Short mmCIF file of C-alpha atoms and ligand atoms in Angstrom, two decimals:
data_model
loop_
_atom_site.label_atom_id
_atom_site.label_comp_id
_atom_site.label_asym_id
_atom_site.label_seq_id
_atom_site.Cartn_x
_atom_site.Cartn_y
_atom_site.Cartn_z
CA MET A 405 16.57 22.37 17.02
CA GLU A 406 12.79 22.25 16.73
CA GLU A 407 11.41 18.74 16.52
CA ARG A 408 9.46 18.13 13.32
CA LYS A 409 6.21 16.18 13.02
CA ILE A 410 6.04 13.00 11.02
CA ASP A 411 3.78 13.02 7.95
CA VAL A 412 2.02 9.87 6.79
CA LEU A 413 0.91 8.98 3.28
CA LEU A 414 -1.49 6.07 2.89
CA GLY A 415 -4.06 4.48 0.61
CA LEU A 416 -7.75 5.11 1.32
CA GLN A 417 -9.20 2.36 -0.88
CA TRP A 418 -8.24 -1.28 -1.56
CA GLY A 419 -4.61 -0.49 -2.48
CA ASP A 420 -2.85 0.53 -5.70
CA GLU A 421 -4.00 4.14 -5.40
CA GLY A 422 -0.61 5.42 -6.61
CA LYS A 423 1.27 5.66 -3.31
CA GLY A 424 4.69 4.95 -4.85
CA LYS A 425 4.32 7.75 -7.38
CA VAL A 426 3.32 10.36 -4.82
CA VAL A 427 5.94 9.36 -2.22
CA ASP A 428 8.53 9.84 -4.97
CA VAL A 429 7.03 13.25 -5.82
CA LEU A 430 7.01 14.33 -2.15
CA THR A 431 10.44 12.93 -1.23
CA PRO A 432 12.37 16.17 -1.99
CA ARG A 433 10.46 17.78 0.93
CA TYR A 434 11.73 15.17 3.42
CA ASP A 435 14.98 13.79 4.85
CA VAL A 436 13.64 10.33 5.65
CA VAL A 437 11.12 7.96 4.02
CA ALA A 438 9.91 5.03 6.14
CA ARG A 439 7.70 2.01 5.48
CA PHE A 440 5.78 0.79 8.54
CA GLN A 441 3.76 -2.28 7.53
CA GLY A 442 3.27 -4.88 4.84
CA GLY A 443 6.02 -6.43 2.78
CA PRO A 444 6.46 -7.80 -0.72
CA ASN A 445 2.67 -7.98 -1.17
CA ALA A 446 3.02 -4.28 -2.06
CA GLY A 447 3.82 -3.14 -5.60
CA HIS A 448 4.55 0.59 -5.79
CA THR A 449 5.17 1.90 -9.30
CA LEU A 450 7.35 4.92 -10.05
CA LYS A 451 7.87 6.45 -13.49
CA PHE A 452 10.34 9.18 -14.37
CA ASP A 453 12.79 10.04 -17.17
CA GLY A 454 11.27 7.30 -19.33
CA LYS A 455 12.06 4.66 -16.68
CA LYS A 456 9.74 2.49 -14.61
CA PHE A 457 10.45 0.85 -11.25
CA VAL A 458 8.19 -1.30 -9.08
CA LEU A 459 9.14 -1.32 -5.40
CA LYS A 460 7.89 -4.01 -3.04
CA SER A 461 9.63 -3.86 0.31
CA ILE A 462 11.95 -0.91 -0.26
CA PRO A 463 10.63 2.61 0.44
CA SER A 464 9.91 4.85 -2.55
CA GLY A 465 12.41 7.50 -1.39
CA VAL A 466 15.46 5.65 -2.71
CA PHE A 467 15.61 7.50 -6.03
CA GLN A 468 16.11 10.98 -4.64
CA GLY A 469 19.67 11.64 -3.50
CA ASP A 470 20.86 10.94 -0.02
CA LYS A 471 17.54 10.45 1.73
CA VAL A 472 17.46 7.93 4.57
CA ASN A 473 15.04 5.06 3.89
CA VAL A 474 13.78 2.94 6.76
CA ILE A 475 12.21 -0.52 6.78
CA GLY A 476 10.21 -0.31 10.00
CA ASN A 477 9.54 -2.92 12.68
CA GLY A 478 5.95 -3.36 11.47
CA MET A 479 7.10 -4.82 8.15
CA VAL A 480 7.64 -8.41 7.08
CA LEU A 481 10.55 -9.21 4.76
CA ASP A 482 11.31 -12.11 2.44
CA ALA A 483 15.10 -12.31 2.20
CA ALA A 484 15.11 -13.82 -1.32
CA LEU A 485 12.72 -11.19 -2.70
CA PHE A 486 14.54 -8.43 -0.83
CA LYS A 487 17.84 -9.47 -2.41
CA ALA A 488 16.33 -9.54 -5.90
CA GLU A 489 14.71 -6.12 -5.43
CA ALA A 490 17.79 -4.52 -3.89
CA GLU A 491 20.17 -5.94 -6.49
CA ALA A 492 17.99 -4.66 -9.32
CA LEU A 493 18.18 -1.17 -7.80
CA GLU A 494 21.95 -1.43 -7.28
CA ASN A 495 22.30 -2.49 -10.92
CA ALA A 496 20.35 0.63 -11.89
CA GLY A 497 22.99 2.72 -10.10
CA ILE A 498 21.26 3.26 -6.75
CA ASN A 499 23.75 2.93 -3.91
CA LEU A 500 21.31 1.29 -1.58
CA LYS A 501 23.58 0.23 1.27
CA ASP A 502 24.25 3.91 2.09
CA ARG A 503 20.61 4.90 2.18
CA LEU A 504 18.57 1.98 3.51
CA VAL A 505 18.36 0.72 7.08
CA LEU A 506 16.38 -2.26 8.37
CA SER A 507 14.62 -2.53 11.72
CA LYS A 508 15.87 -5.43 13.81
CA LYS A 509 12.28 -5.97 14.87
CA ALA A 510 10.84 -6.48 11.37
CA HIS A 511 9.72 -10.08 10.95
CA LEU A 512 11.20 -12.55 8.47
CA ILE A 513 9.01 -14.31 5.94
CA LEU A 514 10.37 -17.87 5.87
CA PRO A 515 10.10 -20.18 2.85
CA THR A 516 7.56 -22.23 4.81
CA HIS A 517 5.41 -19.11 5.37
CA ARG A 518 4.93 -18.84 1.62
CA LEU A 519 4.00 -22.50 1.43
CA LEU A 520 1.54 -22.03 4.28
CA ASP A 521 -0.03 -19.07 2.47
CA SER A 522 -0.67 -21.29 -0.57
CA ALA A 523 -1.80 -24.27 1.54
CA ILE A 524 -4.28 -22.22 3.60
CA GLU A 525 -5.67 -20.51 0.49
CA ALA A 526 -6.10 -23.90 -1.23
CA SER A 527 -7.89 -25.28 1.84
CA LYS A 528 -10.42 -22.42 1.73
CA GLY A 529 -11.68 -23.31 -1.74
CA LYS A 530 -14.21 -20.74 -2.98
CA SER A 531 -13.83 -18.54 0.09
CA LYS A 532 -10.12 -17.94 -0.50
CA VAL A 533 -8.87 -14.40 0.14
CA GLY A 534 -6.97 -14.22 -3.13
CA THR A 535 -3.72 -13.28 -1.38
CA THR A 536 -0.56 -12.28 -3.20
CA GLY A 537 0.93 -15.63 -2.11
CA ARG A 538 3.89 -13.92 -0.46
CA GLY A 539 3.45 -15.51 2.98
CA ILE A 540 2.14 -12.30 4.55
CA GLY A 541 -0.71 -13.81 6.63
CA PRO A 542 1.29 -16.71 8.09
CA THR A 543 4.23 -14.40 8.98
CA TYR A 544 2.03 -11.93 10.86
CA THR A 545 0.25 -14.92 12.45
CA ASP A 546 3.61 -16.09 13.85
CA LYS A 547 4.39 -12.57 15.04
CA VAL A 548 1.17 -12.44 17.06
CA ALA A 549 1.55 -16.06 18.20
CA ARG A 550 5.04 -15.13 19.46
CA THR A 551 6.70 -17.76 17.28
CA GLY A 552 8.15 -15.42 14.64
CA ILE A 553 11.77 -14.76 13.70
CA ARG A 554 13.01 -11.21 13.33
CA VAL A 555 15.71 -9.48 11.28
CA GLY A 556 17.77 -8.99 14.47
CA ASP A 557 17.76 -12.79 14.99
CA LEU A 558 19.96 -13.13 11.91
CA LEU A 559 22.85 -11.99 14.14
CA ASP A 560 21.96 -14.43 16.94
CA PRO A 561 24.30 -17.44 17.26
CA ASN A 562 21.18 -19.55 17.88
CA PHE A 563 19.56 -18.48 14.61
CA GLU A 564 19.68 -21.98 13.08
CA GLU A 565 17.90 -23.47 16.10
CA LYS A 566 15.18 -20.83 15.93
CA TYR A 567 14.77 -21.41 12.21
CA ALA A 568 14.61 -25.19 12.63
CA ALA A 569 11.93 -24.89 15.34
CA ALA A 570 9.76 -22.56 13.22
CA LYS A 571 10.21 -24.72 10.13
CA ALA A 572 9.27 -27.90 12.02
CA LEU A 573 6.09 -26.27 13.30
CA HIS A 574 5.18 -25.11 9.80
CA GLU A 575 5.91 -28.49 8.25
CA ARG A 576 3.53 -30.17 10.70
CA THR A 577 0.78 -27.79 9.59
CA LEU A 578 1.59 -28.28 5.90
CA LYS A 579 1.33 -32.06 6.37
CA SER A 580 -1.97 -31.74 8.23
CA LEU A 581 -3.30 -29.77 5.25
CA ASP A 582 -2.06 -32.52 2.88
CA PHE A 583 -0.06 -29.90 1.01
CA GLU A 584 2.66 -31.19 -1.27
CA TYR A 585 5.80 -29.11 -1.43
CA ASP A 586 9.50 -29.13 -2.18
CA LEU A 587 11.47 -26.76 0.03
CA SER A 588 14.64 -27.37 -1.94
CA LEU A 589 13.12 -25.16 -4.65
CA THR A 590 13.02 -22.04 -2.48
CA GLU A 591 15.21 -22.50 0.58
CA PRO A 592 18.62 -22.01 -1.16
CA ALA A 593 17.67 -18.59 -2.60
CA TRP A 594 16.27 -17.59 0.80
CA ARG A 595 19.55 -18.57 2.47
CA GLU A 596 21.47 -16.47 -0.05
CA GLY A 597 19.04 -13.68 0.71
CA ILE A 598 19.70 -13.71 4.44
CA GLU A 599 23.47 -13.55 3.86
CA TYR A 600 22.93 -10.59 1.51
CA MET A 601 20.65 -8.88 4.03
CA LYS A 602 23.38 -8.95 6.66
CA GLN A 603 25.36 -6.37 4.63
CA PHE A 604 22.76 -3.73 5.51
CA THR A 605 22.63 -1.64 8.66
CA PHE A 606 20.19 -3.03 11.22
CA VAL A 607 18.68 -0.48 13.61
CA ASP A 608 16.21 -0.21 16.46
CA SER A 609 13.79 1.82 14.37
CA GLU A 610 12.03 3.30 17.40
CA HIS A 611 15.27 4.92 18.66
CA TYR A 612 16.57 5.60 15.18
CA VAL A 613 13.52 7.50 13.91
CA ASN A 614 12.98 9.42 17.14
CA ASN A 615 16.64 10.48 17.16
CA LEU A 616 16.32 11.73 13.59
CA LEU A 617 13.30 13.77 14.67
CA LYS A 618 15.25 15.24 17.57
CA GLU A 619 17.93 16.30 15.08
CA GLY A 620 15.23 18.26 13.24
CA LYS A 621 14.93 15.81 10.33
CA SER A 622 11.61 15.49 8.51
CA VAL A 623 10.04 12.07 8.01
CA LEU A 624 7.45 10.79 5.54
CA CYS A 625 5.85 7.41 6.29
CA GLU A 626 4.80 5.40 3.25
CA GLY A 627 1.78 3.16 3.72
CA ALA A 628 1.23 -0.02 1.76
CA GLN A 629 -2.07 -1.67 0.74
CA GLY A 630 -5.05 0.53 1.68
CA THR A 631 -7.46 1.32 4.50
CA MET A 632 -10.12 -1.08 3.20
CA LEU A 633 -7.54 -3.89 3.49
CA ASP A 634 -6.75 -3.05 7.15
CA ILE A 635 -6.87 -6.11 9.42
CA ASP A 636 -9.22 -4.37 11.91
CA PHE A 637 -11.28 -2.01 9.78
CA GLY A 638 -11.17 -3.43 6.26
CA SER A 639 -13.61 -5.82 4.59
CA TYR A 640 -12.63 -8.69 6.91
CA PRO A 641 -11.74 -11.49 6.24
CA PHE A 642 -10.84 -10.24 2.75
CA VAL A 643 -8.03 -8.05 4.03
CA THR A 644 -4.29 -8.12 4.53
CA SER A 645 -2.77 -9.01 7.92
CA SER A 646 -1.44 -5.65 9.09
CA ASN A 647 -2.79 -2.30 10.25
CA THR A 648 -2.68 -0.18 7.13
CA VAL A 649 -4.34 2.80 8.86
CA CYS A 650 -2.42 5.79 10.23
CA ALA A 651 -2.16 4.24 13.71
CA GLY A 652 -0.03 1.52 12.06
CA ALA A 653 2.69 4.13 11.52
CA CYS A 654 2.96 4.53 15.31
CA THR A 655 3.24 0.82 16.07
CA GLY A 656 5.17 0.04 12.88
CA LEU A 657 7.96 2.55 13.51
CA GLY A 658 7.84 3.26 17.23
CA ILE A 659 6.61 6.84 17.08
CA ALA A 660 4.09 8.38 19.47
CA PRO A 661 0.67 9.47 18.14
CA ASN A 662 1.32 13.12 19.05
CA LYS A 663 4.28 13.12 16.65
CA ILE A 664 2.02 12.65 13.63
CA GLY A 665 1.62 15.79 11.50
CA ARG A 666 -0.10 15.79 8.12
CA VAL A 667 -1.90 12.71 6.89
CA PHE A 668 -2.01 12.42 3.10
CA GLY A 669 -4.85 10.15 2.00
CA ILE A 670 -4.58 8.87 -1.56
CA MET A 671 -7.59 7.90 -3.67
CA LYS A 672 -8.24 7.14 -7.29
CA ALA A 673 -10.99 9.08 -9.08
CA TYR A 674 -12.60 5.63 -9.38
CA CYS A 675 -11.89 2.46 -7.42
CA THR A 676 -10.09 -0.86 -7.88
CA ARG A 677 -9.65 -4.07 -5.94
CA VAL A 678 -7.46 -7.18 -6.49
CA GLY A 679 -8.36 -10.51 -4.94
CA SER A 680 -11.66 -11.63 -3.43
CA GLY A 681 -14.13 -9.79 -1.23
CA PRO A 682 -17.04 -7.38 -1.43
CA PHE A 683 -16.77 -4.33 -3.70
CA PRO A 684 -20.11 -2.45 -3.68
CA THR A 685 -19.42 -0.18 -6.67
CA GLU A 686 -17.81 -2.84 -8.88
CA LEU A 687 -18.72 -2.59 -12.57
CA PHE A 688 -19.15 -5.53 -14.91
CA ASP A 689 -19.95 -3.40 -17.97
CA ALA A 690 -18.17 -1.35 -20.64
CA ASP A 691 -17.42 1.45 -18.15
CA GLY A 692 -15.57 -1.00 -15.90
CA GLU A 693 -13.64 -2.33 -18.89
CA ALA A 694 -12.75 1.17 -19.99
CA MET A 695 -11.38 1.94 -16.49
CA SER A 696 -9.37 -1.26 -16.54
CA ASP A 697 -7.96 -0.68 -20.03
CA ARG A 698 -7.34 3.06 -19.81
CA GLY A 699 -5.94 2.76 -16.27
CA ALA A 700 -3.79 -0.31 -17.14
CA GLU A 701 -5.28 -1.94 -14.08
CA PHE A 702 -3.14 -5.04 -13.67
CA GLY A 703 -1.53 -5.94 -10.34
CA ALA A 704 2.07 -4.75 -9.99
CA VAL A 705 2.94 -7.88 -7.94
CA THR A 706 0.87 -10.74 -9.32
CA GLY A 707 -0.21 -9.36 -12.72
CA ARG A 708 -3.86 -10.10 -11.89
CA ARG A 709 -6.49 -7.93 -13.57
CA ARG A 710 -7.82 -5.46 -11.02
CA ARG A 711 -11.58 -5.26 -10.52
CA CYS A 712 -12.83 -1.72 -11.30
CA GLY A 713 -15.79 0.41 -10.23
CA TRP A 714 -17.01 3.91 -9.38
CA VAL A 715 -15.55 5.86 -6.52
CA ASP A 716 -17.15 4.84 -3.19
CA LEU A 717 -17.56 7.87 -0.94
CA VAL A 718 -19.13 5.84 1.88
CA ALA A 719 -15.95 3.78 2.18
CA LEU A 720 -13.81 6.89 1.63
CA LYS A 721 -15.52 8.91 4.35
CA TYR A 722 -14.90 6.02 6.73
CA ALA A 723 -11.24 5.91 5.65
CA VAL A 724 -10.79 9.69 6.05
CA GLN A 725 -12.14 9.46 9.60
CA LEU A 726 -10.10 6.39 10.61
CA ASN A 727 -6.87 7.98 9.41
CA GLY A 728 -7.45 11.62 10.34
CA VAL A 729 -6.70 12.62 6.76
CA THR A 730 -5.64 16.29 6.47
CA ASP A 731 -5.00 16.29 2.70
CA LEU A 732 -6.56 14.28 -0.07
CA ILE A 733 -4.52 13.29 -3.10
CA LEU A 734 -6.58 12.55 -6.19
CA MET A 735 -5.07 10.06 -8.63
CA LYS A 736 -5.78 8.83 -12.14
CA SER A 737 -8.62 11.23 -13.06
CA ASP A 738 -7.19 11.13 -16.61
CA VAL A 739 -8.48 7.55 -16.84
CA LEU A 740 -12.03 9.03 -16.83
CA ASP A 741 -11.24 11.64 -19.55
CA THR A 742 -13.44 9.94 -22.15
CA PHE A 743 -16.45 9.32 -19.89
CA LYS A 744 -19.68 11.22 -20.68
CA THR A 745 -20.99 10.71 -17.14
CA ILE A 746 -19.09 10.18 -13.90
CA LYS A 747 -20.73 8.52 -10.90
CA ALA A 748 -19.87 8.57 -7.20
CA CYS A 749 -21.51 6.35 -4.59
CA VAL A 750 -22.92 8.61 -1.85
CA ALA A 751 -24.90 6.09 0.23
CA TYR A 752 -25.59 2.36 0.56
CA LYS A 753 -29.00 0.73 0.54
CA LEU A 754 -28.69 -2.11 3.04
CA PRO A 755 -30.35 -5.51 2.46
CA ASP A 756 -33.15 -4.49 4.91
CA GLY A 757 -34.00 -1.49 2.69
CA THR A 758 -32.56 1.25 4.91
CA GLU A 759 -30.05 3.76 3.60
CA THR A 760 -26.79 4.71 5.27
CA ASN A 761 -23.63 6.65 4.59
CA GLU A 762 -21.81 4.94 7.46
CA PHE A 763 -19.67 2.02 6.33
CA PRO A 764 -21.43 -1.08 7.76
CA PHE A 765 -20.08 -4.21 9.52
CA ASP A 766 -20.52 -6.12 6.27
CA CYS A 767 -20.75 -4.41 2.89
CA GLU A 768 -21.59 -7.64 1.04
CA GLY A 769 -24.92 -7.25 -0.76
CA VAL A 770 -25.34 -3.49 -0.24
CA GLU A 771 -26.70 -1.50 -3.17
CA PRO A 772 -24.80 1.67 -4.07
CA ILE A 773 -26.75 4.93 -4.47
CA TYR A 774 -25.04 7.24 -6.93
CA ALA A 775 -24.70 10.96 -7.59
CA GLU A 776 -23.99 11.71 -11.27
CA PHE A 777 -21.78 14.36 -12.82
CA PRO A 778 -21.13 15.42 -16.41
CA GLY A 779 -17.75 14.15 -17.63
CA TRP A 780 -15.05 16.67 -18.62
CA GLN A 781 -14.21 14.86 -21.88
CA THR A 782 -10.90 16.68 -22.17
CA GLU A 783 -7.38 15.25 -21.95
CA LEU A 784 -5.93 16.00 -18.50
CA PRO A 785 -2.41 14.53 -18.84
CA GLU A 786 -0.92 17.52 -20.66
CA MET A 787 -2.18 20.04 -18.10
CA LYS A 788 0.46 21.75 -16.01
CA SER A 789 -1.67 23.82 -13.65
CA GLU A 790 -5.14 23.67 -12.19
CA ASP A 791 -6.00 26.87 -14.09
CA GLU A 792 -6.24 24.66 -17.17
CA PHE A 793 -8.75 22.26 -15.62
CA PRO A 794 -12.16 22.08 -17.29
CA GLU A 795 -15.10 23.36 -15.25
CA GLU A 796 -16.67 19.89 -14.98
CA PHE A 797 -13.48 18.49 -13.44
CA ASN A 798 -13.30 21.35 -10.93
CA SER A 799 -16.93 20.69 -9.94
CA TYR A 800 -16.19 17.00 -9.41
CA ILE A 801 -13.19 17.84 -7.19
CA SER A 802 -15.26 20.35 -5.19
CA PHE A 803 -17.96 17.72 -4.64
CA LEU A 804 -15.36 15.23 -3.32
CA GLU A 805 -13.92 17.88 -1.00
CA GLU A 806 -17.32 18.80 0.38
CA TYR A 807 -18.50 15.22 0.88
CA LEU A 808 -15.23 14.15 2.50
CA GLU A 809 -14.79 17.46 4.37
CA THR A 810 -11.12 17.50 3.40
CA PRO A 811 -9.19 19.52 0.82
CA VAL A 812 -7.63 17.92 -2.25
CA SER A 813 -4.06 19.21 -2.25
CA ILE A 814 -2.41 17.16 -5.00
CA ILE A 815 -3.89 16.02 -8.32
CA SER A 816 -2.15 13.41 -10.45
CA VAL A 817 -3.01 13.43 -14.16
CA GLY A 818 -0.69 10.71 -15.44
CA PRO A 819 1.76 8.06 -14.23
CA ASP A 820 4.92 10.12 -14.68
CA ARG A 821 6.52 12.04 -11.80
CA SER A 822 6.06 15.24 -13.82
CA GLN A 823 2.31 14.74 -14.30
CA THR A 824 1.46 16.03 -10.85
CA ILE A 825 -0.24 19.27 -9.86
CA VAL A 826 0.32 20.53 -6.33
CA ARG A 827 -2.33 23.07 -5.30
CA ASN A 828 -1.23 26.03 -3.23
CA ARG A 829 -4.17 26.64 -0.96
P1 LIG B 1675 0.54 1.84 -5.30
O1 LIG B 1675 0.57 0.40 -4.93
O2 LIG B 1675 -0.44 2.62 -4.49
O3 LIG B 1675 1.90 2.50 -5.30
O4 LIG B 1675 0.00 1.90 -6.80
P2 LIG B 1675 0.46 0.93 -8.03
O5 LIG B 1675 1.81 1.37 -8.48
O6 LIG B 1675 0.26 -0.48 -7.70
O7 LIG B 1675 -0.66 1.28 -9.09
C1 LIG B 1675 -0.84 2.56 -9.58
C2 LIG B 1675 -0.69 2.51 -11.11
O8 LIG B 1675 -1.20 3.70 -11.68
C3 LIG B 1675 0.76 2.44 -11.57
O9 LIG B 1675 0.80 1.70 -12.77
C4 LIG B 1675 1.11 3.90 -11.82
O10 LIG B 1675 2.15 4.05 -12.80
C5 LIG B 1675 -0.20 4.43 -12.35
N1 LIG B 1675 -0.50 5.84 -12.05
C6 LIG B 1675 -0.21 6.56 -10.93
N2 LIG B 1675 -0.77 7.78 -11.00
C7 LIG B 1675 -1.42 7.84 -12.18
C8 LIG B 1675 -2.24 8.84 -12.81
O11 LIG B 1675 -2.50 9.91 -12.28
N3 LIG B 1675 -2.77 8.52 -14.05
C9 LIG B 1675 -2.54 7.32 -14.65
N4 LIG B 1675 -3.09 7.09 -15.82
N5 LIG B 1675 -1.78 6.36 -14.07
C10 LIG B 1675 -1.25 6.61 -12.86
P1 LIG B 1676 -0.11 -1.96 -2.61
O1 LIG B 1676 0.82 -1.50 -1.51
C1 LIG B 1676 -3.72 -4.17 -3.69
C2 LIG B 1676 -4.64 -7.74 -1.34
C3 LIG B 1676 -4.53 -9.08 -2.02
C4 LIG B 1676 -5.60 -9.85 -1.25
C5 LIG B 1676 -5.45 -9.31 0.17
C6 LIG B 1676 -4.58 -10.17 1.09
O2 LIG B 1676 0.57 -2.17 -3.91
O3 LIG B 1676 -1.31 -1.08 -2.69
P2 LIG B 1676 -1.97 -10.60 1.28
O4 LIG B 1676 -1.01 -11.14 0.28
O5 LIG B 1676 -1.62 -9.24 1.77
O6 LIG B 1676 -2.26 -11.55 2.40
O7 LIG B 1676 -3.36 -10.48 0.45
O8 LIG B 1676 -4.86 -8.02 0.03
N1 LIG B 1676 -3.41 -6.91 -1.42
C7 LIG B 1676 -3.28 -5.83 -2.18
N2 LIG B 1676 -4.14 -5.29 -3.09
N3 LIG B 1676 -2.54 -3.57 -3.43
C8 LIG B 1676 -1.68 -4.07 -2.52
O9 LIG B 1676 -0.57 -3.44 -2.15
C9 LIG B 1676 -2.02 -5.28 -1.87
N4 LIG B 1676 -1.42 -6.07 -0.96
C10 LIG B 1676 -2.29 -7.05 -0.68
O10 LIG B 1676 -4.84 -9.00 -3.40
O11 LIG B 1676 -6.89 -9.49 -1.70
MG1 LIG B 1677 0.38 -1.49 -5.83
#
């Protein structure tokens, strides 16, 4: 049996590009869908048959028959939130226990990690990151500090000792930050969550995924967050705490770099960001409001209004290079249907007056330089093939492809699964 390559789908901006929708659309082509980083900070929305689901820790392949869905070792899981998410899917008729496996090496978000997230954010005052408050940073901190607890530890007879040691360490920090808390509000649900979690199959994802590949199975990796939130390459410190770039799929699942095949990079036709941090093309005018309203730009996890702005090709070129993107996927162009003029940032003017199209160490205070295009002013959502696209929209797509030196192979023109145009070229 010929071994297949693993394809990776990931966000190229600051998250919420539409990853959940496209993973769901692509799932019929694959046998396995695997998440490799992040946790319940993600909110991946899927719409089909008049229904809407928002997935947080569970891969977006669970709605399509008997696909295998993997929670990789690079993820962090909150047992209480996992239980709530999984039970909601089971109630909707998805037989999850047959199609979802959990890596023993994924790290557990403890109730005290969530408290630490809040306490550390509060201590930062105005320079807070604006996290999702799900305990992501403190859990990855413990992983790197070698004080974390993993899914596989749930089966260890010494689990309670490990938990007590981690909790004691966290409580000392919470006290030193003068943070008031009441663990009795969250610990019971978390304990119920860990009992529920034990009903699932735990695997060594590195062996499991590689064995599936040897059997000739095809795998799609589903990224969370986006490249500009990557811990190494994003707009640090206003980032998440994992590697969201393609290399994260190798460390977050246990697959070798030479096993990676196509890399699908998802971008919106404009740009959004939730939380704090620099955003060079951010708009504070009627155009920004129109993007926010027409695109329903509210966080799928926290409900926060997403900041909106023009597409940033400097940041996107950087993201395409970091990830080795082979295919671009263009989302939400329909949100710009009413715009007379469309802008795209093609260079930054740095504070010292020089211009660059290389993403700099710090993008705070850079001035975007724009190219302008006539809007298409036609409704895209009803279109079923690219032959129906207006000329102005085709020109905009061609410009993106040329600037980013990568073909656009899928175009999404609405939130529903059916509103997706796959180009055959
Ligand atoms: P993810 O985190 O990358 O999976 O993205 P989110 O689900 O957080 O945010 C994307 C939002 O845009 C969701 O509300 C989707 O239903 C919606 N969406 C996805 N694709 C399109 C599209 O092409 N057009 C419009 N108007 N909405 C879309
Ligand atoms: P999906 O997968 C958009 C942002 C938060 C904050 C920063 C750090 O739906 O695209 P964290 O809780 O991770 O420590 O927060 O990252 N953030 C996201 N923004 N989409 C996401 O996920 C995000 N996950 C985290 O708003 O600025
Ligand atoms: Mg999201």
